[in-house]
Structure formats: C-alpha cells, structure tokens
Coordinates of C-alpha atoms in Angstrom, one line a residue:
M165 CA 6.7 17.0 -20.2
S166 CA 9.4 18.9 -18.4
R167 CA 10.1 19.1 -14.7
T168 CA 8.9 22.7 -14.9
E169 CA 5.3 21.5 -14.7
K170 CA 4.0 22.4 -11.2
F171 CA 1.2 20.3 -9.8
I172 CA -1.0 21.0 -6.7
I173 CA -2.6 17.9 -5.2
D174 CA -5.2 18.5 -2.6
T175 CA -5.0 16.9 0.8
N176 CA -7.8 14.3 0.3
T177 CA -6.3 13.1 -3.0
I178 CA -2.9 12.7 -1.3
L179 CA -4.5 10.8 1.6
S180 CA -6.4 8.6 -0.9
S181 CA -3.2 7.7 -2.6
L182 CA -1.7 6.5 0.6
F183 CA -4.4 3.9 1.3
V184 CA -4.6 2.0 -1.9
K185 CA -1.5 1.4 -4.1
D186 CA -2.4 1.3 -7.8
S187 CA -5.5 3.4 -7.2
I188 CA -6.3 6.3 -9.5
P189 CA -5.2 8.9 -6.9
F190 CA -1.9 6.9 -6.3
K191 CA -1.2 6.7 -10.0
A192 CA -1.9 10.5 -10.4
L193 CA 0.4 11.3 -7.5
E194 CA 3.2 9.1 -9.0
K195 CA 2.8 10.7 -12.4
A196 CA 2.9 14.2 -10.9
R197 CA 6.0 13.2 -9.0
S198 CA 7.8 11.8 -12.0
E199 CA 6.8 14.3 -14.5
G200 CA 6.7 17.6 -12.6
L201 CA 7.0 19.2 -9.2
L202 CA 4.7 18.8 -6.2
L203 CA 3.8 22.3 -5.2
F204 CA 2.8 23.3 -1.6
S205 CA 2.4 26.4 0.4
D206 CA 3.0 26.5 4.1
D207 CA -0.8 26.4 4.6
T208 CA -1.5 23.5 2.2
F209 CA 1.3 21.5 3.8
L210 CA 0.1 22.2 7.3
E211 CA -3.4 21.0 6.3
F212 CA -1.9 17.8 5.0
E213 CA 0.0 17.2 8.2
L214 CA -2.9 18.0 10.5
V215 CA -5.3 15.8 8.6
L216 CA -2.8 12.9 8.4
F217 CA -2.4 13.0 12.2
R218 CA -6.1 13.0 13.0
K219 CA -7.0 10.2 15.4
K220 CA -9.2 8.5 12.8
F221 CA -6.0 7.5 11.0
D222 CA -4.4 5.8 14.0
R223 CA -5.6 2.4 12.9
Y224 CA -4.0 2.8 9.5
F225 CA -0.6 4.4 10.2
S226 CA 1.6 4.4 13.2
K227 CA 3.0 7.7 14.4
E228 CA 6.4 6.8 13.0
E229 CA 4.8 5.9 9.6
R230 CA 3.1 9.2 9.5
L231 CA 6.3 11.1 10.4
Q232 CA 8.0 9.3 7.5
I233 CA 5.2 10.2 5.1
V234 CA 5.4 13.8 6.1
E235 CA 9.2 13.8 5.8
R236 CA 9.1 12.3 2.4
F237 CA 6.6 14.8 1.1
Y238 CA 8.4 17.7 2.8
N239 CA 11.7 16.6 1.2
E240 CA 10.3 16.4 -2.3
A241 CA 7.9 19.3 -2.2
V242 CA 8.5 22.7 -3.8
F243 CA 7.3 25.4 -1.4
A244 CA 5.9 28.6 -2.9
N245 CA 5.3 31.9 -1.1
V246 CA 1.7 32.9 -1.3
S247 CA 0.7 36.5 -0.8
S248 CA -2.8 36.3 -2.3
T249 CA -5.6 36.0 0.1
N250 CA -8.5 36.0 -2.3
A251 CA -11.9 34.5 -1.3
L252 CA -12.5 32.5 -4.4
C253 CA -14.2 29.2 -3.5
R254 CA -17.6 28.4 -2.1
D255 CA -15.6 26.5 0.6
P256 CA -13.2 29.0 2.1
K257 CA -10.9 26.2 3.3
D258 CA -10.1 25.5 -0.4
D259 CA -9.0 29.1 -1.1
K260 CA -5.5 28.2 0.0
F261 CA -5.1 25.9 -3.0
L262 CA -6.5 28.4 -5.5
N263 CA -4.3 31.2 -4.1
L264 CA -1.2 28.9 -4.3
A265 CA -2.1 28.1 -7.9
I266 CA -2.3 31.8 -8.9
D267 CA 0.8 32.9 -7.1
A268 CA 3.0 29.9 -8.1
N269 CA 1.6 29.7 -11.7
A270 CA 0.6 26.1 -11.2
S271 CA 0.2 23.8 -14.2
C272 CA -2.8 22.0 -12.7
I273 CA -4.7 21.3 -9.5
I274 CA -5.5 17.6 -9.0
T275 CA -8.5 17.0 -6.7
G276 CA -11.8 15.2 -6.2
D277 CA -13.3 18.1 -4.3
K278 CA -16.5 19.3 -6.0
D279 CA -16.0 22.8 -4.6
L280 CA -12.8 23.1 -6.5
L281 CA -13.8 21.1 -9.6
V282 CA -16.7 23.4 -10.3
L283 CA -14.2 26.2 -10.9
H284 CA -12.4 24.4 -13.8
P285 CA -10.6 26.0 -15.5
F286 CA -9.5 28.6 -12.9
E287 CA -7.4 31.5 -14.2
N288 CA -6.4 29.2 -17.1
I289 CA -5.3 26.6 -14.6
P290 CA -7.0 23.2 -15.1
I291 CA -8.7 21.7 -12.1
L292 CA -8.9 18.0 -12.7
L293 CA -10.0 14.7 -11.2
P294 CA -7.1 12.4 -10.8
S295 CA -8.4 10.2 -13.6
D296 CA -8.6 13.3 -15.9
F297 CA -5.1 14.3 -15.0
L298 CA -3.8 10.9 -16.0
E299 CA -5.5 11.2 -19.4
R300 CA -4.5 14.8 -20.0
F301 CA -0.9 14.9 -18.8

C-alpha cells in the first residue's frame, strides 16, 4: 500500500482510539497513519477539536494533553478543500465526512457510525468498521 491511500476516520473512532491503546480503533488509526494519509476538512477537524474539549472528557485528559493531541493530529493531517455541500446521510452532521470523501477522492471512511455504515459503499468508497478496515487494508 502506498502513502497515496487517503483515509477518513470519524471523530468517535479517533476518540475511541485515544482511550484504549491496542483497541481495534487504536490499531485501525495506527494502520491508517502508517500506510496512508489521514484526511480532514476544516469542518471534520473542528468537530474533532470541539468534541475532544467537551467537559465530559475533563476527567480523562488535561487541557494540556488535549492541546497536544490536537497539535499532533493537526501536524500529521492532510487537509482537503471541500466544496460539496450535498445532503447525503440520514444524520446531517455526518454529511461533512461524505462530502470530504467525494471531494478528496478518499480511499476509505473508517467509522462505527451506523448512519454512515449503512451507505457502504458510497460512490465506490468503502465505509468500514475499524475491524473491517484492519482486515481489508
């Protein structure tokens, strides 16, 4: 696999990977990092930041730890411009991931979100559970 593979990992999967090292989401994130590029749009990255800084995560990560996490993801991310604004998903908050996938020609969307998984494949782009991603890629 070449570094030209472009992977989109939804916010909840990224957050899950942060809580349990060696979990399936963690392994999927590490594989995506090592074998391809982590793809974000401004909107998907902003969602990641906002969710990570929710009060409910205060007991798991200090503010400094969260800033370091955001910085690490920001520095390794590939940002794509998204011009599509299609309403594609039964959960409108997930449209940003689908529009990013279309506009950036993503290789795969990695998610546990049923609203996204039900669309697999989407425009010839696989939408996979982290466990399926590990098997397929």
